[in-house]
Amino acid sequence: MSKAPEYRGRFAPSPTGPLHLGSLVAAVASYLDARHHGGRWLVRIEDLDPPREVAGASDGILESLRAHGLHWDEEVSYQSQRSDAYDAALAQLDRSGLLFDCVCTRATLGPGGSCGQRCHPEPGAAVARRIALTGDDHFIDLLPGEHAPEDLPDDVVLRRKDNLYAYALAVVVDDGLQGITHVIRGADLRGQTPLQISLHRCLGNPPPAFGHVPVLTNAEGQKLSKQTGAQALDNACAVDNLVRVLRMLGQTLPTVTDNAQALLEAATPLWDRRRIPQTLFDPVSS
Ligand code: GLU
């Protein structure tokens, strides 16, 4: 009988700004879920989109993770260094006949965001490479929470018109090659999951299991992000930040220590996915 693969989780930030409370929630949830299940935890920097990146953000994020006791197990991987893997996956998909060229803009796409191979690029035009694929929405979320049915597009860009690899391609290729078995991440990415599951299957990989943590919003109901003015975390207050996150995630608090790593170690056996609430509320900033 084949043995179930060991648990391999990951945190995959884009270096568009410093780690803030919202991203710490996703990092802590994926870390504790991995550790609680005796798994490994990896960090991957998703630096695929240079115009959106902020100088020094990758190093800053890694420094914040360390300061918060979130120690990863294997060398950090950087998507900017993995074009060979993305090219190989594109070539594999091309051979399967699923890719097509598209010149659509947001304005010309249909309501669901699908091209449906209705556009006819002129020879030599800058084209995006899309995949004709229907997302597989029959997955069970590992985490509690109400999930509205997704309005699934039936194709997605894998390589952009500006030649950059798209997030959908890179995330699936890397989760597959890194042997990720469990993806715990923010619910803002849940809409991407069905297509990612289908894409894993096209590439011949077993898809990971997915769990989506409710997104932390500000007082106006917007997702906390650099664009909505989220503050960088103060690494000097790591223990307080972690306690705040554990409370928001509905977890039983361990005896508080003044050491971030010790706090996470004590929180690991207490981790319980079922306690995560449907919406996150931060009593400190409310
Ligand atoms: N890089 C993505 C982000 O920072 C996360 C990707 C993922 O977890 O799948 O939003």
mmCIF file of C-alpha atoms and ligand atoms in Angstrom:
data_model
loop_
_atom_site.group_PDB
_atom_site.id
_atom_site.type_symbol
_atom_site.label_atom_id
_atom_site.label_comp_id
_atom_site.label_asym_id
_atom_site.label_seq_id
_atom_site.Cartn_x
_atom_site.Cartn_y
_atom_site.Cartn_z
ATOM 1 C CA MET A 1 0.000 0.000 0.000
ATOM 2 C CA SER A 2 1.430 3.411 -0.874
ATOM 3 C CA LYS A 3 2.082 5.733 2.041
ATOM 4 C CA ALA A 4 0.264 9.087 2.179
ATOM 5 C CA PRO A 5 2.741 11.882 1.355
ATOM 6 C CA GLU A 6 4.072 13.787 4.326
ATOM 7 C CA TYR A 7 2.437 17.140 4.952
ATOM 8 C CA ARG A 8 4.206 19.968 3.109
ATOM 9 C CA GLY A 9 2.789 23.446 3.566
ATOM 10 C CA ARG A 10 3.992 26.807 2.381
ATOM 11 C CA PHE A 11 3.644 30.568 2.669
ATOM 12 C CA ALA A 12 4.031 32.379 -0.639
ATOM 13 C CA PRO A 13 4.111 36.165 -0.253
ATOM 14 C CA SER A 14 4.455 38.581 -3.151
ATOM 15 C CA PRO A 15 7.072 41.215 -2.295
ATOM 16 C CA THR A 16 4.799 44.174 -2.909
ATOM 17 C CA GLY A 17 5.327 45.602 0.567
ATOM 18 C CA PRO A 18 6.231 44.652 4.128
ATOM 19 C CA LEU A 19 4.510 41.915 6.119
ATOM 20 C CA HIS A 20 1.406 43.374 7.778
ATOM 21 C CA LEU A 21 -1.136 41.975 10.196
ATOM 22 C CA GLY A 22 -3.303 40.491 7.411
ATOM 23 C CA SER A 23 -0.392 38.612 5.859
ATOM 24 C CA LEU A 24 0.774 37.499 9.314
ATOM 25 C CA VAL A 25 -2.618 35.840 9.808
ATOM 26 C CA ALA A 26 -2.110 33.730 6.658
ATOM 27 C CA ALA A 27 1.505 32.951 7.591
ATOM 28 C CA VAL A 28 0.631 31.860 11.140
ATOM 29 C CA ALA A 29 -2.335 29.755 9.991
ATOM 30 C CA SER A 30 -0.297 27.894 7.374
ATOM 31 C CA TYR A 31 2.645 27.488 9.768
ATOM 32 C CA LEU A 32 0.629 26.149 12.698
ATOM 33 C CA ASP A 33 -1.461 23.895 10.501
ATOM 34 C CA ALA A 34 1.728 22.356 9.082
ATOM 35 C CA ARG A 35 3.459 22.003 12.447
ATOM 36 C CA HIS A 36 0.352 20.644 14.157
ATOM 37 C CA HIS A 37 0.233 17.890 11.539
ATOM 38 C CA GLY A 38 3.948 17.148 11.874
ATOM 39 C CA GLY A 39 4.592 18.729 8.494
ATOM 40 C CA ARG A 40 7.255 20.831 6.857
ATOM 41 C CA TRP A 41 6.739 24.506 6.113
ATOM 42 C CA LEU A 42 8.307 26.277 3.157
ATOM 43 C CA VAL A 43 8.557 29.907 2.121
ATOM 44 C CA ARG A 44 8.390 30.950 -1.506
ATOM 45 C CA ILE A 45 8.783 34.545 -2.657
ATOM 46 C CA GLU A 46 6.422 35.221 -5.553
ATOM 47 C CA ASP A 47 8.470 37.899 -7.288
ATOM 48 C CA LEU A 48 7.048 37.469 -10.774
ATOM 49 C CA ASP A 49 5.850 40.968 -11.421
ATOM 50 C CA PRO A 50 8.753 43.454 -11.163
ATOM 51 C CA PRO A 51 6.609 46.598 -11.711
ATOM 52 C CA ARG A 52 4.567 45.738 -8.586
ATOM 53 C CA GLU A 53 7.550 44.916 -6.403
ATOM 54 C CA VAL A 54 9.001 47.168 -3.766
ATOM 55 C CA ALA A 55 12.778 47.254 -3.358
ATOM 56 C CA GLY A 56 13.855 45.412 -0.219
ATOM 57 C CA ALA A 57 10.395 43.936 0.426
ATOM 58 C CA SER A 58 11.522 40.279 0.069
ATOM 59 C CA ASP A 59 14.264 40.660 2.654
ATOM 60 C CA GLY A 60 11.964 42.638 4.916
ATOM 61 C CA ILE A 61 9.295 39.933 4.783
ATOM 62 C CA LEU A 62 11.833 37.198 5.586
ATOM 63 C CA GLU A 63 13.207 39.252 8.469
ATOM 64 C CA SER A 64 9.707 39.723 9.872
ATOM 65 C CA LEU A 65 8.936 36.007 9.582
ATOM 66 C CA ARG A 66 12.142 35.196 11.480
ATOM 67 C CA ALA A 67 11.394 37.808 14.139
ATOM 68 C CA HIS A 68 7.976 36.195 14.633
ATOM 69 C CA GLY A 69 9.512 32.748 15.133
ATOM 70 C CA LEU A 70 8.175 31.515 11.797
ATOM 71 C CA HIS A 71 11.163 29.435 10.750
ATOM 72 C CA TRP A 72 11.003 27.641 7.419
ATOM 73 C CA ASP A 73 12.497 24.243 6.648
ATOM 74 C CA GLU A 74 14.080 24.446 3.213
ATOM 75 C CA GLU A 75 15.856 27.070 1.187
ATOM 76 C CA VAL A 76 13.570 29.982 0.274
ATOM 77 C CA SER A 77 12.607 29.772 -3.397
ATOM 78 C CA TYR A 78 12.195 32.790 -5.660
ATOM 79 C CA GLN A 79 9.850 32.619 -8.620
ATOM 80 C CA SER A 80 12.006 35.103 -10.536
ATOM 81 C CA GLN A 81 14.602 32.317 -10.820
ATOM 82 C CA ARG A 82 12.317 29.609 -12.083
ATOM 83 C CA SER A 83 11.556 30.527 -15.687
ATOM 84 C CA ASP A 84 12.889 27.166 -16.950
ATOM 85 C CA ALA A 85 10.239 25.327 -14.949
ATOM 86 C CA TYR A 86 7.483 27.663 -16.197
ATOM 87 C CA ASP A 87 8.638 27.320 -19.825
ATOM 88 C CA ALA A 88 8.675 23.538 -19.497
ATOM 89 C CA ALA A 89 5.116 23.558 -18.111
ATOM 90 C CA LEU A 90 3.922 25.872 -20.897
ATOM 91 C CA ALA A 91 5.503 23.574 -23.478
ATOM 92 C CA GLN A 92 3.829 20.553 -21.883
ATOM 93 C CA LEU A 93 0.429 22.277 -21.923
ATOM 94 C CA ASP A 94 0.982 23.445 -25.492
ATOM 95 C CA ARG A 95 1.555 19.857 -26.559
ATOM 96 C CA SER A 96 -1.775 18.938 -25.040
ATOM 97 C CA GLY A 97 -3.414 21.519 -27.335
ATOM 98 C CA LEU A 98 -4.969 23.472 -24.489
ATOM 99 C CA LEU A 99 -3.215 26.808 -24.982
ATOM 100 C CA PHE A 100 -4.390 29.561 -27.257
ATOM 101 C CA ASP A 101 -3.345 33.109 -28.081
ATOM 102 C CA CYS A 102 -5.508 35.986 -26.980
ATOM 103 C CA VAL A 103 -5.428 39.746 -27.525
ATOM 104 C CA CYS A 104 -8.444 40.587 -25.366
ATOM 105 C CA THR A 105 -8.318 43.457 -22.953
ATOM 106 C CA ARG A 106 -10.433 43.721 -19.827
ATOM 107 C CA ALA A 107 -12.865 45.851 -21.838
ATOM 108 C CA THR A 108 -13.338 43.276 -24.625
ATOM 109 C CA LEU A 109 -13.652 40.210 -22.400
ATOM 110 C CA GLY A 110 -17.059 38.788 -21.644
ATOM 111 C CA PRO A 111 -18.701 39.223 -18.207
ATOM 112 C CA GLY A 112 -17.050 36.103 -16.729
ATOM 113 C CA GLY A 113 -13.618 37.269 -17.870
ATOM 114 C CA SER A 114 -13.382 34.542 -20.511
ATOM 115 C CA CYS A 115 -12.128 34.965 -24.041
ATOM 116 C CA GLY A 116 -13.486 31.628 -25.230
ATOM 117 C CA GLN A 117 -11.130 31.826 -28.246
ATOM 118 C CA ARG A 118 -13.388 34.427 -29.813
ATOM 119 C CA CYS A 119 -10.621 36.926 -30.582
ATOM 120 C CA HIS A 120 -8.447 36.503 -33.636
ATOM 121 C CA PRO A 121 -4.969 37.922 -33.130
ATOM 122 C CA GLU A 122 -3.268 39.529 -36.143
ATOM 123 C CA PRO A 123 0.056 37.909 -36.994
ATOM 124 C CA GLY A 124 2.827 39.478 -34.932
ATOM 125 C CA ALA A 125 0.436 40.999 -32.343
ATOM 126 C CA ALA A 126 1.431 40.892 -28.667
ATOM 127 C CA VAL A 127 -0.639 38.016 -27.331
ATOM 128 C CA ALA A 128 -1.366 36.500 -23.957
ATOM 129 C CA ARG A 129 -1.272 32.696 -23.708
ATOM 130 C CA ARG A 130 -4.471 31.372 -22.191
ATOM 131 C CA ILE A 131 -5.578 27.885 -21.298
ATOM 132 C CA ALA A 132 -9.003 26.535 -22.200
ATOM 133 C CA LEU A 133 -9.950 24.934 -18.931
ATOM 134 C CA THR A 134 -12.924 24.675 -16.635
ATOM 135 C CA GLY A 135 -12.200 25.026 -12.949
ATOM 136 C CA ASP A 136 -12.971 22.136 -10.635
ATOM 137 C CA ASP A 137 -15.060 23.592 -7.843
ATOM 138 C CA HIS A 138 -15.734 20.256 -6.140
ATOM 139 C CA PHE A 139 -13.202 20.605 -3.400
ATOM 140 C CA ILE A 140 -13.784 20.645 0.303
ATOM 141 C CA ASP A 141 -12.230 23.586 2.043
ATOM 142 C CA LEU A 142 -10.092 22.466 4.962
ATOM 143 C CA LEU A 143 -11.188 25.471 6.977
ATOM 144 C CA PRO A 144 -14.644 26.444 8.145
ATOM 145 C CA GLY A 145 -16.385 29.435 6.657
ATOM 146 C CA GLU A 146 -19.100 30.176 4.208
ATOM 147 C CA HIS A 147 -18.019 30.097 0.639
ATOM 148 C CA ALA A 148 -20.245 31.564 -2.009
ATOM 149 C CA PRO A 149 -20.166 29.566 -5.250
ATOM 150 C CA GLU A 150 -17.579 31.038 -7.566
ATOM 151 C CA ASP A 151 -18.319 32.548 -10.925
ATOM 152 C CA LEU A 152 -15.733 30.470 -12.757
ATOM 153 C CA PRO A 153 -14.079 31.715 -15.918
ATOM 154 C CA ASP A 154 -13.390 28.929 -18.388
ATOM 155 C CA ASP A 155 -9.960 30.097 -19.374
ATOM 156 C CA VAL A 156 -7.156 31.915 -17.686
ATOM 157 C CA VAL A 157 -3.970 33.719 -18.687
ATOM 158 C CA LEU A 158 -0.780 31.726 -18.079
ATOM 159 C CA ARG A 159 1.619 34.037 -19.855
ATOM 160 C CA ARG A 160 0.827 37.712 -20.114
ATOM 161 C CA LYS A 161 1.024 39.976 -23.151
ATOM 162 C CA ASP A 162 4.076 41.635 -21.632
ATOM 163 C CA ASN A 163 5.641 38.152 -21.561
ATOM 164 C CA LEU A 164 5.607 37.850 -17.772
ATOM 165 C CA TYR A 165 4.501 34.489 -16.405
ATOM 166 C CA ALA A 166 1.097 34.740 -14.789
ATOM 167 C CA TYR A 167 0.493 33.936 -11.129
ATOM 168 C CA ALA A 168 -1.854 31.035 -12.041
ATOM 169 C CA LEU A 169 0.911 29.228 -13.906
ATOM 170 C CA ALA A 170 3.737 29.846 -11.464
ATOM 171 C CA VAL A 171 1.792 28.985 -8.320
ATOM 172 C CA VAL A 172 0.638 25.638 -9.718
ATOM 173 C CA VAL A 173 4.017 24.706 -11.183
ATOM 174 C CA ASP A 174 5.779 25.532 -7.928
ATOM 175 C CA ASP A 175 3.250 23.911 -5.613
ATOM 176 C CA GLY A 176 3.557 20.806 -7.810
ATOM 177 C CA LEU A 177 7.345 20.721 -8.036
ATOM 178 C CA GLN A 178 7.779 21.524 -4.362
ATOM 179 C CA GLY A 179 5.458 18.662 -3.457
ATOM 180 C CA ILE A 180 3.074 20.925 -1.529
ATOM 181 C CA THR A 181 0.257 18.843 -0.061
ATOM 182 C CA HIS A 182 -1.623 21.562 1.849
ATOM 183 C CA VAL A 183 -2.202 25.188 0.885
ATOM 184 C CA ILE A 184 -3.550 27.351 3.690
ATOM 185 C CA ARG A 185 -3.965 30.931 2.458
ATOM 186 C CA GLY A 186 -6.242 33.947 2.452
ATOM 187 C CA ALA A 187 -9.839 33.618 1.272
ATOM 188 C CA ASP A 188 -9.186 36.367 -1.288
ATOM 189 C CA LEU A 189 -7.486 33.639 -3.329
ATOM 190 C CA ARG A 190 -10.305 31.150 -3.065
ATOM 191 C CA GLY A 191 -11.702 32.114 -6.473
ATOM 192 C CA GLN A 192 -8.435 30.937 -8.017
ATOM 193 C CA THR A 193 -8.529 27.503 -6.420
ATOM 194 C CA PRO A 194 -10.839 25.635 -8.850
ATOM 195 C CA LEU A 195 -8.684 26.579 -11.818
ATOM 196 C CA GLN A 196 -5.510 25.760 -9.946
ATOM 197 C CA ILE A 197 -6.877 22.300 -9.160
ATOM 198 C CA SER A 198 -7.687 21.739 -12.846
ATOM 199 C CA LEU A 199 -4.277 23.009 -13.887
ATOM 200 C CA HIS A 200 -2.534 20.626 -11.476
ATOM 201 C CA ARG A 201 -4.429 17.782 -13.117
ATOM 202 C CA CYS A 202 -3.443 18.947 -16.624
ATOM 203 C CA LEU A 203 0.180 18.934 -15.545
ATOM 204 C CA GLY A 204 -0.201 15.452 -14.096
ATOM 205 C CA ASN A 205 0.201 16.430 -10.432
ATOM 206 C CA PRO A 206 -2.132 15.482 -7.602
ATOM 207 C CA PRO A 207 -3.595 18.824 -6.449
ATOM 208 C CA PRO A 208 -2.890 19.856 -2.859
ATOM 209 C CA ALA A 209 -5.697 20.206 -0.330
ATOM 210 C CA PHE A 210 -6.777 23.835 0.130
ATOM 211 C CA GLY A 211 -7.927 25.805 3.143
ATOM 212 C CA HIS A 212 -8.873 29.487 3.037
ATOM 213 C CA VAL A 213 -8.564 31.747 6.055
ATOM 214 C CA PRO A 214 -11.044 34.642 6.251
ATOM 215 C CA VAL A 215 -9.446 37.869 5.183
ATOM 216 C CA LEU A 216 -8.765 40.555 7.751
ATOM 217 C CA THR A 217 -10.489 43.743 6.702
ATOM 218 C CA ASN A 218 -10.178 47.346 7.845
ATOM 219 C CA ALA A 219 -13.028 49.395 9.325
ATOM 220 C CA GLU A 220 -14.304 50.111 5.763
ATOM 221 C CA GLY A 221 -14.519 46.397 5.004
ATOM 222 C CA GLN A 222 -11.549 46.431 2.614
ATOM 223 C CA LYS A 223 -8.910 43.707 2.673
ATOM 224 C CA LEU A 224 -5.883 44.847 4.638
ATOM 225 C CA SER A 225 -3.144 45.456 2.105
ATOM 226 C CA LYS A 226 -0.545 48.015 1.285
ATOM 227 C CA GLN A 227 -3.079 49.689 -1.049
ATOM 228 C CA THR A 228 -5.590 50.076 1.793
ATOM 229 C CA GLY A 229 -2.971 51.476 4.134
ATOM 230 C CA ALA A 230 -1.993 48.396 6.190
ATOM 231 C CA GLN A 231 0.873 49.208 8.536
ATOM 232 C CA ALA A 232 4.114 47.231 8.430
ATOM 233 C CA LEU A 233 4.441 44.964 11.460
ATOM 234 C CA ASP A 234 6.688 46.117 14.238
ATOM 235 C CA ASN A 235 9.093 43.207 14.675
ATOM 236 C CA ALA A 236 9.934 44.425 18.163
ATOM 237 C CA CYS A 237 6.355 43.549 19.195
ATOM 238 C CA ALA A 238 6.413 40.034 17.697
ATOM 239 C CA VAL A 239 4.869 38.296 20.722
ATOM 240 C CA ASP A 240 2.033 40.834 20.942
ATOM 241 C CA ASN A 241 1.412 40.524 17.204
ATOM 242 C CA LEU A 242 1.241 36.728 17.469
ATOM 243 C CA VAL A 243 -1.130 36.823 20.436
ATOM 244 C CA ARG A 244 -3.357 39.213 18.508
ATOM 245 C CA VAL A 245 -3.372 36.855 15.497
ATOM 246 C CA LEU A 246 -4.042 33.733 17.611
ATOM 247 C CA ARG A 247 -6.974 35.501 19.246
ATOM 248 C CA MET A 248 -8.401 36.540 15.870
ATOM 249 C CA LEU A 249 -8.047 32.957 14.650
ATOM 250 C CA GLY A 250 -10.120 31.829 17.636
ATOM 251 C CA GLN A 251 -7.331 29.658 19.033
ATOM 252 C CA THR A 252 -6.761 28.669 22.635
ATOM 253 C CA LEU A 253 -3.935 30.854 23.883
ATOM 254 C CA PRO A 254 -0.962 29.080 25.396
ATOM 255 C CA THR A 255 0.730 30.477 28.467
ATOM 256 C CA VAL A 256 2.280 33.610 27.079
ATOM 257 C CA THR A 257 6.034 33.805 27.034
ATOM 258 C CA ASP A 258 8.207 36.677 25.878
ATOM 259 C CA ASN A 259 9.676 34.605 23.078
ATOM 260 C CA ALA A 260 7.927 34.350 19.708
ATOM 261 C CA GLN A 261 9.285 30.938 18.810
ATOM 262 C CA ALA A 262 8.373 29.473 22.197
ATOM 263 C CA LEU A 263 4.885 30.940 21.866
ATOM 264 C CA LEU A 264 4.381 29.256 18.485
ATOM 265 C CA GLU A 265 5.724 25.970 19.819
ATOM 266 C CA ALA A 266 3.237 26.100 22.666
ATOM 267 C CA ALA A 267 0.432 27.064 20.255
ATOM 268 C CA THR A 268 1.152 24.135 17.908
ATOM 269 C CA PRO A 269 -0.534 21.297 19.851
ATOM 270 C CA LEU A 270 -3.480 23.604 20.627
ATOM 271 C CA TRP A 271 -4.087 24.492 16.953
ATOM 272 C CA ASP A 272 -7.631 23.645 15.919
ATOM 273 C CA ARG A 273 -8.891 24.466 12.424
ATOM 274 C CA ARG A 274 -12.504 24.237 13.593
ATOM 275 C CA ARG A 275 -12.063 27.228 15.891
ATOM 276 C CA ILE A 276 -11.277 29.653 13.077
ATOM 277 C CA PRO A 277 -14.226 32.061 12.885
ATOM 278 C CA GLN A 278 -16.109 32.924 9.707
ATOM 279 C CA THR A 279 -14.958 36.512 9.805
ATOM 280 C CA LEU A 280 -11.854 37.924 11.408
ATOM 281 C CA PHE A 281 -12.149 40.698 13.889
ATOM 282 C CA ASP A 282 -9.226 42.514 15.415
ATOM 283 C CA PRO A 283 -10.273 44.005 18.771
ATOM 284 C CA VAL A 284 -7.079 46.039 18.971
ATOM 285 C CA SER A 285 -7.654 48.111 15.830
ATOM 286 C CA SER A 286 -11.449 48.278 16.041
HETATM 287 N N1 GLU B 1 1.595 35.462 -3.731
HETATM 288 C C1 GLU B 1 0.208 35.515 -3.407
HETATM 289 C C2 GLU B 1 -0.083 36.731 -2.572
HETATM 290 O O1 GLU B 1 0.803 37.255 -1.923
HETATM 291 C C3 GLU B 1 -0.223 34.308 -2.593
HETATM 292 C C4 GLU B 1 -0.276 33.101 -3.429
HETATM 293 C C5 GLU B 1 -0.817 31.858 -2.738
HETATM 294 O O2 GLU B 1 -0.758 31.739 -1.511
HETATM 295 O O3 GLU B 1 -1.255 31.003 -3.473
HETATM 296 O O4 GLU B 1 -1.220 37.171 -2.569
#
